[in-house]
Coordinates of C-alpha atoms in Angstrom, one line a residue:
M14 CA 65.5 109.7 111.0
T15 CA 68.5 112.3 110.9
W16 CA 71.8 111.5 112.5
Q17 CA 70.9 114.3 115.0
E18 CA 67.8 112.4 116.1
L19 CA 69.4 109.1 116.1
W20 CA 72.4 109.9 118.1
G21 CA 70.5 112.2 120.4
K22 CA 68.4 109.1 121.2
V23 CA 71.3 106.8 121.6
L24 CA 73.4 109.2 123.7
G25 CA 70.4 110.3 125.9
F26 CA 70.5 113.9 125.0
P27 CA 67.3 115.8 125.3
T28 CA 65.5 117.1 122.2
G29 CA 66.7 120.4 121.0
T30 CA 70.3 119.8 121.9
P31 CA 72.7 122.1 119.8
E32 CA 74.3 120.3 116.8
F33 CA 77.8 121.2 117.7
I34 CA 77.3 119.5 121.2
L35 CA 76.0 116.3 119.5
A36 CA 78.8 116.4 117.0
A37 CA 81.5 116.6 119.6
A38 CA 79.9 113.8 121.4
V39 CA 80.0 111.7 118.3
L40 CA 83.5 112.5 117.5
L41 CA 84.6 111.6 120.9
M42 CA 82.7 108.2 120.6
I43 CA 84.2 107.5 117.4
F44 CA 87.8 107.9 118.8
V45 CA 87.0 106.0 122.2
L46 CA 85.1 103.1 120.7
C47 CA 86.5 102.8 117.3
V48 CA 90.0 104.5 116.7
F49 CA 91.7 103.7 120.1
P50 CA 90.6 100.0 120.3
A51 CA 91.4 99.5 116.7
A52 CA 94.8 101.0 117.2
A53 CA 95.6 98.8 120.1
F54 CA 94.3 95.7 118.5
L55 CA 95.8 96.1 115.0
S56 CA 99.3 97.1 116.5
L57 CA 99.2 93.7 118.3
V58 CA 98.2 91.8 115.1
D59 CA 100.8 93.5 113.2
R60 CA 103.5 92.6 115.7
K61 CA 102.3 88.9 115.8
L62 CA 102.1 88.6 111.9
S63 CA 105.3 90.4 111.4
A64 CA 107.0 88.0 113.8
D65 CA 105.6 85.0 112.1
V66 CA 106.7 86.3 108.7
Q67 CA 110.2 87.1 110.0
A68 CA 110.5 83.7 111.9
R69 CA 111.0 85.3 115.3
V70 CA 109.0 85.5 118.6
G71 CA 106.5 88.2 119.0
P72 CA 105.1 89.6 122.1
N73 CA 104.1 87.0 124.5
R74 CA 104.9 88.3 128.2
A75 CA 102.3 91.0 128.7
G76 CA 99.3 88.8 129.4
R77 CA 98.3 85.6 127.6
W78 CA 99.5 85.6 124.2
G79 CA 100.9 89.1 124.7
V80 CA 97.4 90.8 124.5
F81 CA 98.3 93.5 126.8
Q82 CA 101.5 94.5 125.0
P83 CA 99.8 97.7 123.4
L84 CA 98.9 98.8 127.0
A85 CA 102.5 97.9 128.3
D86 CA 104.0 100.0 125.5
L87 CA 101.7 102.9 126.1
M88 CA 102.5 102.9 129.8
K89 CA 106.1 102.7 129.2
L90 CA 106.1 105.6 126.7
L91 CA 104.0 107.7 129.2
Q92 CA 106.8 107.3 131.9
K93 CA 109.8 108.4 129.7
E94 CA 111.2 111.8 130.3
P95 CA 112.6 114.1 127.6
A96 CA 116.3 114.0 126.9
R97 CA 116.4 117.6 125.6
A98 CA 114.4 120.7 126.1
A99 CA 111.9 121.2 123.4
G100 CA 111.2 124.7 121.8
W101 CA 107.8 126.2 121.8
R102 CA 107.7 126.1 118.0
E103 CA 108.0 122.4 117.9
G104 CA 105.0 122.1 120.2
F105 CA 103.2 124.4 118.2
W106 CA 103.5 122.8 114.9
L107 CA 103.0 119.4 116.5
G108 CA 99.7 120.7 117.8
V109 CA 98.7 122.3 114.5
L110 CA 99.5 118.9 112.8
T111 CA 97.3 117.0 115.4
V112 CA 94.4 119.4 115.1
C113 CA 94.6 119.2 111.2
L114 CA 94.8 115.4 111.1
Y115 CA 92.0 114.5 113.7
S116 CA 89.7 117.3 112.2
T117 CA 89.0 114.9 109.4
A118 CA 87.0 112.7 111.7
A119 CA 84.1 114.9 110.9
A120 CA 84.1 113.6 107.5
L121 CA 85.0 110.1 108.3
P122 CA 82.3 107.9 106.5
L123 CA 81.9 104.9 109.0
G124 CA 78.2 104.5 108.3
S125 CA 75.1 106.2 107.0
S126 CA 74.4 107.4 110.6
L127 CA 78.0 108.5 111.4
I128 CA 78.7 111.1 108.8
L129 CA 78.8 114.6 110.1
V130 CA 79.9 116.2 106.7
N131 CA 78.2 114.7 103.7
T132 CA 78.6 117.3 100.9
G133 CA 79.8 117.2 97.3
S134 CA 83.3 117.9 98.4
S135 CA 83.4 115.6 101.5
P136 CA 86.2 113.3 99.9
L137 CA 88.1 116.2 98.6
L138 CA 88.4 117.6 102.2
V139 CA 90.9 114.9 103.1
F140 CA 93.2 116.2 100.3
W141 CA 93.0 119.8 101.5
V142 CA 94.1 118.4 104.9
I143 CA 97.0 116.5 103.2
T144 CA 98.2 119.9 101.9
A145 CA 98.1 121.4 105.4
L146 CA 99.7 118.3 106.9
S147 CA 102.7 118.6 104.4
V148 CA 103.4 122.3 105.5
C149 CA 103.0 121.3 109.2
L150 CA 105.5 118.3 108.8
M151 CA 107.9 120.6 106.9
F152 CA 108.0 123.3 109.6
L153 CA 108.0 120.6 112.4
G154 CA 111.1 119.3 111.0
Y155 CA 112.6 122.8 110.5
N156 CA 111.9 123.5 114.1
Q157 CA 113.8 120.6 115.7
N158 CA 117.1 122.2 115.1
S159 CA 118.5 119.1 113.8
V160 CA 119.8 117.8 110.6
P161 CA 117.4 114.6 110.6
G162 CA 114.3 116.7 111.4
W163 CA 115.2 119.2 108.7
F164 CA 115.8 116.6 105.8
S165 CA 112.8 114.5 106.9
G166 CA 110.5 117.4 106.9
T167 CA 111.4 118.3 103.5
R168 CA 111.2 114.8 102.2
L169 CA 107.8 114.1 103.9
A170 CA 106.4 117.3 102.4
A171 CA 107.6 116.6 98.9
Q172 CA 106.5 112.9 99.2
S173 CA 102.9 113.7 100.6
L174 CA 102.2 116.0 97.7
S175 CA 103.6 113.7 95.1
G176 CA 101.4 110.8 96.4
A177 CA 98.1 113.0 96.9
F178 CA 97.9 113.9 93.1
P179 CA 97.3 110.2 91.7
A180 CA 95.2 109.5 94.8
L181 CA 93.0 112.5 94.0
L182 CA 92.6 111.4 90.4
S183 CA 91.5 107.9 91.8
V184 CA 88.7 109.6 93.9
L185 CA 87.6 111.6 90.9
C186 CA 87.2 108.3 89.0
V187 CA 84.8 107.1 91.9
G188 CA 82.8 110.4 91.7
L189 CA 82.6 110.2 87.9
W190 CA 81.3 106.7 88.2
A191 CA 78.9 107.2 90.9
G192 CA 77.4 110.6 89.6
G193 CA 78.6 112.6 92.6
F194 CA 81.0 112.9 95.6
E195 CA 78.7 112.7 98.5
W196 CA 79.5 109.7 100.7
T197 CA 75.8 108.3 100.7
R198 CA 75.7 108.6 96.8
I199 CA 79.0 106.6 96.4
A200 CA 77.7 103.9 99.0
A201 CA 74.4 103.7 97.2
A202 CA 76.0 103.0 93.8
Q203 CA 77.4 99.9 95.2
G204 CA 76.1 96.9 97.1
A205 CA 76.9 94.4 99.9
D206 CA 77.6 91.5 97.5
P207 CA 81.3 91.9 96.4
A208 CA 80.0 91.4 92.8
H209 CA 78.4 94.9 93.1
W210 CA 81.4 96.6 94.4
A211 CA 83.0 99.4 92.4
I212 CA 86.2 97.6 91.8
V213 CA 84.1 94.8 90.2
R214 CA 81.6 96.7 88.2
D215 CA 84.2 99.0 86.5
P216 CA 87.7 97.5 85.5
F217 CA 89.1 101.1 85.5
L218 CA 88.0 101.4 89.1
L219 CA 90.1 98.4 90.1
L220 CA 93.1 100.2 88.6
A221 CA 92.1 103.5 90.5
F222 CA 91.8 101.5 93.7
A223 CA 95.3 100.0 93.4
V224 CA 96.7 103.7 92.5
F225 CA 94.7 105.0 95.6
M226 CA 96.3 102.4 98.0
A227 CA 99.7 103.0 96.5
G228 CA 99.3 106.8 96.8
G229 CA 98.2 106.4 100.4
L230 CA 101.5 104.6 101.1
V231 CA 103.4 107.5 99.6
V232 CA 101.3 110.1 101.4
L233 CA 101.6 108.5 104.7
S234 CA 105.1 107.3 104.3
V235 CA 104.3 103.8 105.0
P236 CA 106.9 101.2 104.3
P237 CA 108.2 100.2 101.7
L238 CA 107.6 103.9 100.7
G239 CA 108.4 105.1 104.2
S240 CA 111.8 106.8 103.4
G241 CA 110.7 110.0 105.2
F242 CA 111.2 108.1 108.4
S243 CA 113.1 105.1 108.2
L244 CA 116.4 105.8 106.2
S245 CA 119.6 105.7 108.3
D246 CA 120.7 109.2 107.2
I247 CA 117.8 110.8 109.0
K248 CA 117.6 108.5 112.1
G249 CA 113.8 108.7 112.6
G250 CA 113.1 111.9 110.8
V251 CA 110.8 114.5 112.4
A252 CA 110.1 112.1 115.2
S253 CA 113.8 111.7 116.0
G254 CA 113.7 114.2 118.9
F255 CA 110.4 112.9 120.4
H256 CA 110.0 111.1 123.6
G257 CA 107.4 109.5 125.7
R258 CA 103.9 111.1 125.3
K259 CA 105.0 112.9 122.0
I260 CA 106.1 109.9 120.4
A261 CA 103.0 107.8 121.5
F262 CA 100.7 110.5 120.1
F263 CA 102.7 110.7 116.9
H264 CA 102.5 107.1 116.1
L265 CA 98.8 107.1 117.0
G266 CA 98.4 109.7 114.4
R267 CA 100.1 107.8 111.8
F268 CA 97.9 104.8 112.8
Y269 CA 94.9 107.2 112.4
G270 CA 96.0 108.3 108.9
L271 CA 96.3 104.7 107.7
F272 CA 93.0 103.9 109.2
L273 CA 91.3 107.2 107.6
W274 CA 92.7 106.1 104.2
S275 CA 91.5 102.4 104.5
V276 CA 88.1 103.6 105.6
I277 CA 87.9 106.0 102.5
A278 CA 89.0 103.2 100.2
V279 CA 86.4 100.7 101.5
V280 CA 83.7 103.3 101.0
C281 CA 84.8 104.3 97.7
F282 CA 85.7 100.9 96.2
C283 CA 84.7 98.0 98.5
G284 CA 80.9 98.3 99.1
A285 CA 81.1 100.9 101.9
W286 CA 78.8 100.0 104.8
N287 CA 76.2 98.3 102.9
L288 CA 74.5 95.2 104.4
P289 CA 72.9 92.3 102.5
T290 CA 69.1 92.8 102.3
S291 CA 68.3 89.7 104.2
L292 CA 70.4 90.7 107.3
S293 CA 69.2 94.3 107.1
Q294 CA 65.5 93.2 107.0
A295 CA 66.1 90.6 109.7
V296 CA 67.7 93.1 112.1
E297 CA 65.1 95.8 111.3
N298 CA 62.3 93.4 112.1
S299 CA 64.0 92.4 115.4
D300 CA 63.6 94.3 118.8
Y301 CA 66.5 96.6 117.7
G302 CA 64.8 97.9 114.7
I303 CA 66.5 100.5 112.5
L304 CA 68.8 101.5 115.2
G305 CA 70.4 98.0 115.1
V306 CA 71.0 98.4 111.3
K307 CA 72.6 101.7 112.0
M308 CA 75.0 100.3 114.7
I309 CA 75.9 97.3 112.5
E310 CA 77.0 99.6 109.5
P311 CA 80.0 101.2 111.3
L312 CA 81.2 97.6 112.4
V313 CA 81.2 96.4 108.7
T314 CA 83.1 99.3 107.5
I315 CA 85.7 99.0 110.3
V316 CA 86.1 95.3 109.7
K317 CA 86.7 95.9 105.9
A318 CA 89.2 98.6 106.8
A319 CA 91.0 96.4 109.2
F320 CA 91.6 93.6 106.6
L321 CA 92.8 96.2 104.2
M322 CA 95.2 97.6 106.8
L323 CA 96.5 94.1 107.6
F324 CA 97.2 93.4 104.1
T325 CA 99.0 96.6 103.8
M326 CA 101.1 95.9 106.9
L327 CA 102.2 92.5 105.6
F328 CA 103.0 94.0 102.2
A329 CA 105.2 96.5 104.0
R330 CA 107.1 93.9 105.9
V331 CA 108.2 91.8 102.9
M332 CA 108.9 94.5 100.3
P333 CA 112.3 96.3 100.1
A334 CA 112.4 99.9 101.1
L335 CA 112.8 102.7 98.4
R336 CA 115.0 105.9 98.6
S337 CA 112.9 109.3 98.8
D338 CA 113.8 110.1 95.2
Q339 CA 112.5 106.8 94.1
V340 CA 109.3 107.1 95.9
T341 CA 108.5 110.6 94.4
D342 CA 109.6 109.3 91.0
F343 CA 107.3 106.3 91.4
A344 CA 104.4 108.6 92.4
W345 CA 104.8 111.1 89.5
K346 CA 106.1 108.8 86.7
V347 CA 104.2 105.6 87.4
L348 CA 101.1 106.2 89.5
S349 CA 100.0 109.5 88.1
P350 CA 99.9 108.3 84.4
I351 CA 98.0 105.2 85.5
A352 CA 95.5 107.4 87.3
L353 CA 95.0 109.5 84.3
V354 CA 94.4 106.4 82.2
A355 CA 91.8 105.1 84.9
L356 CA 90.1 108.4 84.8
L357 CA 89.8 108.5 81.2
G358 CA 88.8 104.9 81.1
T359 CA 86.1 105.5 83.8
G360 CA 84.7 108.4 81.8
L361 CA 84.4 106.3 78.7
W362 CA 83.2 103.3 80.6
T363 CA 80.5 105.3 82.3
L364 CA 79.4 107.1 79.0
W365 CA 79.2 103.9 77.2
G366 CA 77.4 102.0 79.9
G367 CA 75.0 104.9 80.3
A368 CA 74.2 105.1 76.6

């Protein structure tokens, strides 16, 4: 059953519905049912865990245990008025950045039935987008008519490109090991059992996984590698002049970037959406049939990605921040050589294992 037939049946579309309509409906469903709820839940969990780690009181006023705090924050931001008049160029580059970022949802590998783009270059599309985002962030900072925006835009562009190179090498390791770059091929090379995950079956892929996650922190400017946003001399960077709705959507975009990176890490290194054979057979033999299996796969991927994101958030809270020059030096002088060693080691390991 193709994804068009499956989701046409799930969404109730008649047979023969154009693919672009189905794809638009599926993308909307991904954001409404996956990305937005995950953003609200993980933002609350992040604030709770951060409060515990830092020995302070977390959100506890909006609803029981503060569960409605993400909604309260959103409503507060939507009501804020701009403190300055924004030029059309700022809105233009923010719009281009948003379109480039969320266009990656078409290649987001949540499950075997939720992949709209599954080609030999699917994982590489993300790195093309990173290049476009770097340019957009730079021009977004330039068009804010402020020193913090100008400095932050330049720093973020340089930092994103420096982190993308070792991360790209890490993905090349996975494609070399799996024999191709299609999401389904990478997932099929692994299994549901952690003993069959890529990071266990090839020791060099464990090294590549560490480089990929560190490179993601650099690309997305996540603390402790978030010098493009957090240093006192730039006072919020390219987001320093944002208000209300703009800042809400900007932070949602940053969350989506980390979510996308975590999903790719799960699919490439941590068993993807594979289910245990016994569970898959039990669900398939139930009343839900193959449709039930296809519905569980995205849930497995999202849960794995959520744990990876929480670990990243906790790591960010306990590590000291680095300067922008230290971040780029770390990417070029530490992560890149390690990624090259991992790529060479994976090639030799695959050649030796296949001999």
